[in-house]
Short mmCIF file of N, CA, C and O in Angstrom, two decimals:
data_model
loop_
_atom_site.label_atom_id
_atom_site.label_comp_id
_atom_site.label_asym_id
_atom_site.label_seq_id
_atom_site.Cartn_x
_atom_site.Cartn_y
_atom_site.Cartn_z
N MET A 1 -61.92 61.45 31.23
CA MET A 1 -61.85 62.72 31.97
C MET A 1 -60.78 63.09 32.21
O MET A 1 -60.78 64.47 31.69
N LYS A 2 -59.84 62.60 32.51
CA LYS A 2 -58.80 62.91 32.63
C LYS A 2 -57.98 63.99 31.60
O LYS A 2 -57.35 65.14 31.24
N LYS A 3 -58.07 63.00 30.28
CA LYS A 3 -57.63 63.89 28.98
C LYS A 3 -58.51 64.95 28.56
O LYS A 3 -58.11 65.92 28.27
N LEU A 4 -59.55 64.85 29.09
CA LEU A 4 -60.55 66.02 28.46
C LEU A 4 -60.27 67.23 29.52
O LEU A 4 -59.89 68.46 28.99
N LEU A 5 -59.83 67.13 31.05
CA LEU A 5 -59.75 68.08 31.80
C LEU A 5 -58.05 68.60 31.65
O LEU A 5 -57.76 69.57 32.33
N SER A 6 -57.26 67.85 30.77
CA SER A 6 -55.85 68.36 30.80
C SER A 6 -55.95 69.02 29.25
O SER A 6 -54.82 69.68 28.85
N SER A 7 -57.02 69.07 28.47
CA SER A 7 -56.98 69.78 27.19
C SER A 7 -56.60 71.24 27.13
O SER A 7 -57.14 72.00 28.63
N ARG A 8 -56.31 72.09 26.64
CA ARG A 8 -55.91 73.31 26.84
C ARG A 8 -56.93 74.11 26.64
O ARG A 8 -57.34 74.96 27.55
N PRO A 9 -58.31 73.94 25.70
CA PRO A 9 -59.55 74.56 26.16
C PRO A 9 -60.11 74.45 27.46
O PRO A 9 -60.68 75.65 27.99
N ALA A 10 -60.00 73.21 27.87
CA ALA A 10 -60.69 73.02 29.09
C ALA A 10 -59.81 73.79 30.17
O ALA A 10 -60.48 74.55 31.31
N LEU A 11 -58.42 73.67 30.30
CA LEU A 11 -57.88 74.45 31.35
C LEU A 11 -57.89 76.06 31.05
O LEU A 11 -57.74 76.76 31.96
N TRP A 12 -57.83 76.48 30.11
CA TRP A 12 -58.34 78.03 29.85
C TRP A 12 -59.56 78.50 30.53
O TRP A 12 -59.89 79.68 31.30
N PHE A 13 -60.81 77.71 30.26
CA PHE A 13 -61.88 77.72 30.98
C PHE A 13 -61.79 77.64 32.32
O PHE A 13 -62.17 78.52 32.98
N LEU A 14 -61.39 76.87 32.84
CA LEU A 14 -61.33 76.57 34.27
C LEU A 14 -60.27 77.86 35.01
O LEU A 14 -60.66 78.43 35.95
N PHE A 15 -59.39 77.84 34.05
CA PHE A 15 -58.51 79.31 34.81
C PHE A 15 -59.39 80.59 34.69
O PHE A 15 -59.59 81.31 35.74
N LEU A 16 -59.96 80.83 33.66
CA LEU A 16 -60.50 82.56 33.53
C LEU A 16 -61.88 82.32 34.36
O LEU A 16 -62.05 83.18 35.06
N PHE A 17 -62.86 81.32 34.15
CA PHE A 17 -64.15 81.24 34.85
C PHE A 17 -63.89 81.14 36.72
O PHE A 17 -64.55 81.93 37.13
N ASN A 18 -62.62 80.21 36.75
CA ASN A 18 -62.63 80.31 38.71
C ASN A 18 -61.81 81.74 39.28
O ASN A 18 -62.37 82.27 40.09
N LEU A 19 -60.93 82.29 38.01
CA LEU A 19 -60.83 83.39 38.75
C LEU A 19 -61.62 84.76 38.79
O LEU A 19 -61.52 85.39 39.58
N CYS A 20 -62.53 84.61 37.50
CA CYS A 20 -63.50 85.49 37.59
C CYS A 20 -64.70 85.20 38.86
O CYS A 20 -65.05 86.14 39.68
N VAL A 21 -65.02 84.12 39.13
CA VAL A 21 -65.62 83.68 40.47
C VAL A 21 -64.95 83.86 41.73
O VAL A 21 -65.27 84.78 42.79
N ALA A 22 -63.85 84.17 41.73
CA ALA A 22 -62.84 84.38 43.10
C ALA A 22 -62.58 85.91 43.27
O ALA A 22 -63.07 86.22 44.23
N ALA A 23 -62.77 86.36 42.29
CA ALA A 23 -62.83 88.20 42.38
C ALA A 23 -64.28 88.47 42.39
O ALA A 23 -64.04 89.29 43.60
N VAL A 24 -65.46 87.76 42.43
CA VAL A 24 -66.45 88.50 42.46
C VAL A 24 -67.34 87.87 44.04
O VAL A 24 -68.02 88.35 44.24
N ALA A 25 -66.87 86.51 44.07
CA ALA A 25 -67.69 86.10 45.56
C ALA A 25 -67.57 86.58 46.70
O ALA A 25 -68.33 86.49 47.47
N PRO A 26 -66.39 87.39 46.78
CA PRO A 26 -66.66 88.16 48.51
C PRO A 26 -67.61 89.36 48.37
O PRO A 26 -68.24 89.59 49.47
N PHE A 27 -67.90 89.83 47.28
CA PHE A 27 -68.76 90.87 46.99
C PHE A 27 -70.43 90.15 46.92
O PHE A 27 -71.04 90.74 47.26
N ALA A 28 -70.40 89.06 46.22
CA ALA A 28 -71.99 88.35 45.95
C ALA A 28 -71.80 87.78 47.30
O ALA A 28 -73.52 87.67 47.37
N ILE A 29 -71.38 87.02 47.88
CA ILE A 29 -71.63 86.19 49.23
C ILE A 29 -71.04 86.85 50.20
O ILE A 29 -69.94 87.12 50.11
N GLU A 30 -72.03 87.12 51.42
CA GLU A 30 -71.26 88.00 52.55
C GLU A 30 -70.80 87.27 53.69
O GLU A 30 -70.94 85.63 53.59
N GLY A 31 -70.05 87.88 54.34
CA GLY A 31 -69.32 86.76 55.34
C GLY A 31 -67.97 85.75 55.03
O GLY A 31 -67.28 86.09 53.70
N SER A 32 -67.78 84.94 55.83
CA SER A 32 -67.00 83.92 55.63
C SER A 32 -67.09 82.57 54.30
O SER A 32 -66.00 82.29 53.79
N GLN A 33 -68.31 82.58 54.00
CA GLN A 33 -68.61 81.82 53.22
C GLN A 33 -68.02 82.34 51.59
O GLN A 33 -67.44 82.01 50.80
N GLY A 34 -68.45 83.91 51.50
CA GLY A 34 -67.74 84.38 50.29
C GLY A 34 -66.28 84.39 50.13
O GLY A 34 -65.77 84.10 49.31
N VAL A 35 -65.53 84.43 51.30
CA VAL A 35 -64.18 84.67 51.23
C VAL A 35 -63.58 83.21 51.40
O VAL A 35 -62.53 82.93 50.29
N MET A 36 -64.21 82.22 51.61
CA MET A 36 -63.75 80.83 51.19
C MET A 36 -64.30 80.12 50.42
O MET A 36 -63.20 79.67 49.42
N THR A 37 -65.08 80.77 49.44
CA THR A 37 -65.47 80.74 47.95
C THR A 37 -64.32 81.24 47.35
O THR A 37 -63.80 80.36 46.15
N ALA A 38 -63.86 82.25 47.43
CA ALA A 38 -62.95 82.87 46.73
C ALA A 38 -61.66 82.35 47.10
O ALA A 38 -61.07 82.14 45.92
N VAL A 39 -61.23 82.02 48.32
CA VAL A 39 -60.25 81.06 48.36
C VAL A 39 -60.12 79.97 47.64
O VAL A 39 -59.14 79.58 46.79
N GLY A 40 -61.02 79.18 47.81
CA GLY A 40 -60.93 77.85 46.73
C GLY A 40 -61.20 77.82 45.26
O GLY A 40 -60.33 77.37 44.61
N MET A 41 -61.87 79.01 44.76
CA MET A 41 -61.85 79.29 43.43
C MET A 41 -60.42 80.05 43.00
O MET A 41 -60.38 79.22 41.88
N GLY A 42 -59.91 80.34 43.68
CA GLY A 42 -58.67 80.93 43.69
C GLY A 42 -57.59 79.56 43.40
O GLY A 42 -57.05 79.87 42.63
N VAL A 43 -57.47 78.67 44.32
CA VAL A 43 -56.51 77.78 44.05
C VAL A 43 -56.84 76.73 43.16
O VAL A 43 -55.80 76.41 42.23
N VAL A 44 -58.21 76.64 42.73
CA VAL A 44 -58.47 76.00 41.29
C VAL A 44 -58.25 76.74 40.18
O VAL A 44 -57.44 76.26 39.33
N SER A 45 -58.06 78.14 40.37
CA SER A 45 -57.63 79.06 39.17
C SER A 45 -55.73 78.75 38.66
O SER A 45 -55.57 78.58 38.01
N LEU A 46 -55.50 78.70 40.11
CA LEU A 46 -53.68 78.85 40.16
C LEU A 46 -53.46 77.60 39.54
O LEU A 46 -52.64 77.38 38.84
N GLY A 47 -54.04 76.33 40.00
CA GLY A 47 -53.87 74.98 39.61
C GLY A 47 -53.92 75.04 38.06
O GLY A 47 -53.00 74.41 37.38
N ALA A 48 -54.90 75.29 37.49
CA ALA A 48 -55.11 75.29 35.63
C ALA A 48 -54.16 76.32 35.13
O ALA A 48 -53.53 76.17 34.58
N GLY A 49 -53.99 77.30 35.84
CA GLY A 49 -52.85 78.34 35.24
C GLY A 49 -51.24 77.74 35.25
O GLY A 49 -50.68 77.89 34.49
N VAL A 50 -51.14 76.84 36.41
CA VAL A 50 -49.60 76.47 36.55
C VAL A 50 -49.85 75.20 35.20
O VAL A 50 -48.93 75.14 34.63
N SER A 51 -50.81 74.60 35.22
CA SER A 51 -50.80 73.65 34.20
C SER A 51 -50.64 74.28 32.63
O SER A 51 -50.07 73.75 31.93
N LEU A 52 -51.18 75.11 32.78
CA LEU A 52 -51.22 75.88 31.13
C LEU A 52 -49.70 76.38 30.89
O LEU A 52 -49.01 75.99 29.78
N ILE A 53 -48.99 76.67 32.02
CA ILE A 53 -47.40 77.24 32.05
C ILE A 53 -46.65 75.95 31.55
O ILE A 53 -45.89 76.03 30.75
N ARG A 54 -46.97 74.91 32.32
CA ARG A 54 -46.13 73.65 32.24
C ARG A 54 -46.12 73.08 30.93
O ARG A 54 -45.52 72.80 30.31
N ASP A 55 -47.57 73.05 30.11
CA ASP A 55 -47.81 72.58 28.90
C ASP A 55 -47.16 73.18 28.08
O ASP A 55 -46.73 72.87 26.84
N ARG A 56 -47.21 74.87 28.26
CA ARG A 56 -46.34 75.32 26.82
C ARG A 56 -44.98 75.27 27.28
O ARG A 56 -44.49 74.92 26.04
N ASP A 57 -44.44 75.01 28.08
CA ASP A 57 -42.92 74.64 28.24
C ASP A 57 -42.83 73.46 27.50
O ASP A 57 -41.69 73.43 27.16
N ARG A 58 -43.46 72.42 27.50
CA ARG A 58 -43.60 71.28 27.25
C ARG A 58 -43.64 70.80 25.74
O ARG A 58 -43.38 70.30 25.00
N GLY A 59 -44.66 72.14 25.34
CA GLY A 59 -44.80 72.30 23.94
C GLY A 59 -43.92 72.62 22.97
O GLY A 59 -43.85 72.33 21.73
N GLY A 60 -43.15 73.29 23.19
CA GLY A 60 -41.51 74.22 22.76
C GLY A 60 -40.85 72.93 22.00
O GLY A 60 -40.85 71.77 22.15
N LYS A 61 -40.15 73.08 21.31
CA LYS A 61 -39.00 71.97 21.02
C LYS A 61 -38.00 72.00 21.91
O LYS A 61 -37.30 72.81 22.81
N ALA A 62 -37.70 70.52 22.01
CA ALA A 62 -36.70 70.43 23.07
C ALA A 62 -35.11 70.69 22.83
O ALA A 62 -35.00 70.70 21.31
N VAL A 63 -34.48 71.36 23.62
CA VAL A 63 -33.10 71.57 23.11
C VAL A 63 -31.88 70.52 23.25
O VAL A 63 -31.94 70.25 24.80
N THR A 64 -31.29 70.27 22.39
CA THR A 64 -30.44 69.22 22.75
C THR A 64 -28.78 70.15 22.78
O THR A 64 -28.66 70.63 21.75
N ARG A 65 -28.22 69.17 23.51
CA ARG A 65 -26.59 69.83 23.63
C ARG A 65 -25.83 68.57 23.32
O ARG A 65 -25.81 67.73 23.31
#
């Protein structure tokens, strides 16, 4: 399961889907539940985005000195 969740397509899906849900949740769900849903989805989206950036940095050629 870890290999599947760390694949680039899965990370892109998690990033974009959770970002969209985080943007819409406060308007679709009223009150504190909508705000907390947005915060939770935003955290998951940020985690996936950070993983995408880290993988991009590792994917390049290593610079040797």
